[in-house]
């Protein structure tokens, strides 16, 4: 087994070496999951529910450890990392209720009785990106396990440490060995094997649209279902009647959280032309006050970018751009980048492509129809925000914008207890909400003749 080196993005120093699994080693993990799943699915629903609650309690007891690992490996500010670790426990607790809710239907028919059953797929392969390693993993593995499946989880090579630890905590909580396998390695080997292996009956992928397209094509060849949460270029629409002070004060958090490395980042701010200058005047001090620094510092709001190569890619978006103003960031070691605001037109690259960094493009619009047109003038359709005091407008614009998750007078739109949609090149969204576990099952229909 070969290895790769994990780097601390705040210092650019190595942390540790992690195994890079081969195809054979991936197959072995899948085989262990197949065996474990059979006994897991045969448990009474209440037993699976109890096991997931036990897993949640163990995670709760290790929140600080997981948070410190995320600070070290991902550069997330410690406050954010603690929230992410506690979020994993909350997701497990929420889906612990699902095993006892997976009830079928009795359908009226003549000549007999017709009923449906929710049968687990078997083994679910989950491919997690590097930007939110714990939270995105939990959105997949919690409902999958609740539905009676085993899970093989592939974390990103850049950020595998919390996933590895969660796998260890699952065993500590008493989950059967092999039920929750964490396989570290490259996407071209481990991830591709999830797609092609006949015993992996569903794949959950979060990442870029280009890779997601390949994953979808591979799953189509195998006739296996796939979850796709992909890229975004989300609009933050600010109307003249909005609370401009509140909208401007919240805008940095909407795009600079996790250094902009968020598919739901509101990386385009569309502002009604009559208040465009006023909004920029309010936005500038908010951006310059955004605290970028040591992720271990309790006061830090934004840490570094994930790698040197990613920082170079983000910097490339500023070539020829009209930079209005920037915040500050540390110099020296680490992959630091100052929050940046760019004035843009609809055709500019910065307004059309996903930067995945702390850069936001600001564009003016003329009226409600123009705002909807600009918001939809992108291949993506994942998230967005609408700021207005007019309820009718809020409803009209939210219906008109083609995005899977939207919020009005807020930037909080993704919750594990509500659905998470996706449109256009942003993929299919993901299974969240009270019915999520059903999406990790196949529906079996059985007719009992009584005549």
PDB file of N, CA, C and O in Angstrom, residues 21 68 71 90 132 144 152 181 187 228 231 246-247 249 253 257 279 304 318 400 404 435:
ATOM      1  N   UNK A  21      -5.196   3.489  -0.803  1.00  0.00           N
ATOM      2  CA  UNK A  21      -5.662   2.134  -1.086  1.00  0.00           C
ATOM      3  C   UNK A  21      -5.590   1.814  -2.570  1.00  0.00           C
ATOM      4  O   UNK A  21      -5.809   2.676  -3.429  1.00  0.00           O
ATOM      5  N   UNK A  68     -10.415  19.822  16.659  1.00  0.00           N
ATOM      6  CA  UNK A  68      -8.988  20.128  16.566  1.00  0.00           C
ATOM      7  C   UNK A  68      -8.357  19.459  15.342  1.00  0.00           C
ATOM      8  O   UNK A  68      -7.470  20.039  14.694  1.00  0.00           O
ATOM      9  N   UNK A  71      -9.305  21.635  12.361  1.00  0.00           N
ATOM     10  CA  UNK A  71      -8.471  22.836  12.341  1.00  0.00           C
ATOM     11  C   UNK A  71      -7.114  22.520  11.725  1.00  0.00           C
ATOM     12  O   UNK A  71      -6.598  23.250  10.864  1.00  0.00           O
ATOM     13  N   UNK A  90     -25.665  15.537  15.712  1.00  0.00           N
ATOM     14  CA  UNK A  90     -27.066  15.896  15.517  1.00  0.00           C
ATOM     15  C   UNK A  90     -27.680  15.136  14.346  1.00  0.00           C
ATOM     16  O   UNK A  90     -28.831  14.677  14.409  1.00  0.00           O
ATOM     17  N   UNK A 132     -15.857  20.351   3.347  1.00  0.00           N
ATOM     18  CA  UNK A 132     -16.555  20.121   4.620  1.00  0.00           C
ATOM     19  C   UNK A 132     -16.528  18.626   4.908  1.00  0.00           C
ATOM     20  O   UNK A 132     -17.544  17.930   4.744  1.00  0.00           O
ATOM     21  N   UNK A 144     -28.016   6.481   5.207  1.00  0.00           N
ATOM     22  CA  UNK A 144     -27.712   5.182   4.584  1.00  0.00           C
ATOM     23  C   UNK A 144     -27.687   4.069   5.623  1.00  0.00           C
ATOM     24  O   UNK A 144     -28.269   2.989   5.416  1.00  0.00           O
ATOM     25  N   UNK A 152     -19.251   2.390   2.584  1.00  0.00           N
ATOM     26  CA  UNK A 152     -17.820   2.565   2.343  1.00  0.00           C
ATOM     27  C   UNK A 152     -17.632   4.038   1.993  1.00  0.00           C
ATOM     28  O   UNK A 152     -18.273   4.566   1.080  1.00  0.00           O
ATOM     29  N   UNK A 181     -16.896   1.410   6.615  1.00  0.00           N
ATOM     30  CA  UNK A 181     -15.508   1.315   6.179  1.00  0.00           C
ATOM     31  C   UNK A 181     -15.044   2.655   5.612  1.00  0.00           C
ATOM     32  O   UNK A 181     -15.710   3.235   4.744  1.00  0.00           O
ATOM     33  N   UNK A 187      -9.373   9.481  -6.032  1.00  0.00           N
ATOM     34  CA  UNK A 187     -10.677   9.305  -6.645  1.00  0.00           C
ATOM     35  C   UNK A 187     -10.632   8.409  -7.862  1.00  0.00           C
ATOM     36  O   UNK A 187     -11.577   7.648  -8.129  1.00  0.00           O
ATOM     37  N   UNK A 228     -25.927  13.424  -6.544  1.00  0.00           N
ATOM     38  CA  UNK A 228     -24.959  14.366  -7.091  1.00  0.00           C
ATOM     39  C   UNK A 228     -25.220  15.758  -6.535  1.00  0.00           C
ATOM     40  O   UNK A 228     -26.219  16.395  -6.878  1.00  0.00           O
ATOM     41  N   UNK A 231     -21.303  21.750  -8.407  1.00  0.00           N
ATOM     42  CA  UNK A 231     -20.838  23.129  -8.258  1.00  0.00           C
ATOM     43  C   UNK A 231     -21.957  24.140  -8.108  1.00  0.00           C
ATOM     44  O   UNK A 231     -23.145  23.830  -8.234  1.00  0.00           O
ATOM     45  N   UNK A 246     -28.316  45.251   7.159  1.00  0.00           N
ATOM     46  CA  UNK A 246     -28.277  43.838   7.526  1.00  0.00           C
ATOM     47  C   UNK A 246     -27.762  42.986   6.365  1.00  0.00           C
ATOM     48  O   UNK A 246     -26.952  42.063   6.550  1.00  0.00           O
ATOM     49  N   UNK A 247     -28.217  43.292   5.154  1.00  0.00           N
ATOM     50  CA  UNK A 247     -27.784  42.526   3.980  1.00  0.00           C
ATOM     51  C   UNK A 247     -26.281  42.662   3.764  1.00  0.00           C
ATOM     52  O   UNK A 247     -25.590  41.681   3.465  1.00  0.00           O
ATOM     53  N   UNK A 249     -23.997  43.551   6.053  1.00  0.00           N
ATOM     54  CA  UNK A 249     -23.251  42.986   7.183  1.00  0.00           C
ATOM     55  C   UNK A 249     -23.168  41.470   7.095  1.00  0.00           C
ATOM     56  O   UNK A 249     -22.172  40.863   7.523  1.00  0.00           O
ATOM     57  N   UNK A 253     -20.141  36.711   5.411  1.00  0.00           N
ATOM     58  CA  UNK A 253     -20.315  35.355   5.891  1.00  0.00           C
ATOM     59  C   UNK A 253     -20.920  34.439   4.846  1.00  0.00           C
ATOM     60  O   UNK A 253     -20.643  33.239   4.821  1.00  0.00           O
ATOM     61  N   UNK A 257     -17.274  32.443   4.318  1.00  0.00           N
ATOM     62  CA  UNK A 257     -17.225  31.322   5.247  1.00  0.00           C
ATOM     63  C   UNK A 257     -16.443  30.174   4.603  1.00  0.00           C
ATOM     64  O   UNK A 257     -16.589  29.890   3.407  1.00  0.00           O
ATOM     65  N   UNK A 279     -24.939  50.245  -1.169  1.00  0.00           N
ATOM     66  CA  UNK A 279     -24.633  48.897  -0.694  1.00  0.00           C
ATOM     67  C   UNK A 279     -23.128  48.670  -0.662  1.00  0.00           C
ATOM     68  O   UNK A 279     -22.594  48.124   0.316  1.00  0.00           O
ATOM     69  N   UNK A 304      -7.141  29.564   6.024  1.00  0.00           N
ATOM     70  CA  UNK A 304      -6.472  29.574   4.731  1.00  0.00           C
ATOM     71  C   UNK A 304      -7.257  28.804   3.676  1.00  0.00           C
ATOM     72  O   UNK A 304      -8.229  28.101   3.986  1.00  0.00           O
ATOM     73  N   UNK A 318      -8.479  36.753 -10.675  1.00  0.00           N
ATOM     74  CA  UNK A 318      -8.339  38.203 -10.524  1.00  0.00           C
ATOM     75  C   UNK A 318      -7.561  38.836 -11.668  1.00  0.00           C
ATOM     76  O   UNK A 318      -7.458  40.063 -11.729  1.00  0.00           O
ATOM     77  N   UNK A 400     -39.034  32.223  -9.286  1.00  0.00           N
ATOM     78  CA  UNK A 400     -38.417  32.484 -10.581  1.00  0.00           C
ATOM     79  C   UNK A 400     -36.965  32.059 -10.681  1.00  0.00           C
ATOM     80  O   UNK A 400     -36.480  31.717 -11.764  1.00  0.00           O
ATOM     81  N   UNK A 404     -31.870  25.088  -6.194  1.00  0.00           N
ATOM     82  CA  UNK A 404     -32.473  24.062  -5.360  1.00  0.00           C
ATOM     83  C   UNK A 404     -32.802  24.501  -3.944  1.00  0.00           C
ATOM     84  O   UNK A 404     -33.773  24.034  -3.353  1.00  0.00           O
ATOM     85  N   UNK A 435     -37.557  12.250   5.051  1.00  0.00           N
ATOM     86  CA  UNK A 435     -37.740  11.076   4.202  1.00  0.00           C
ATOM     87  C   UNK A 435     -36.425  10.604   3.581  1.00  0.00           C
ATOM     88  O   UNK A 435     -36.433   9.735   2.691  1.00  0.00           O
TER      89      UNK A 435
END
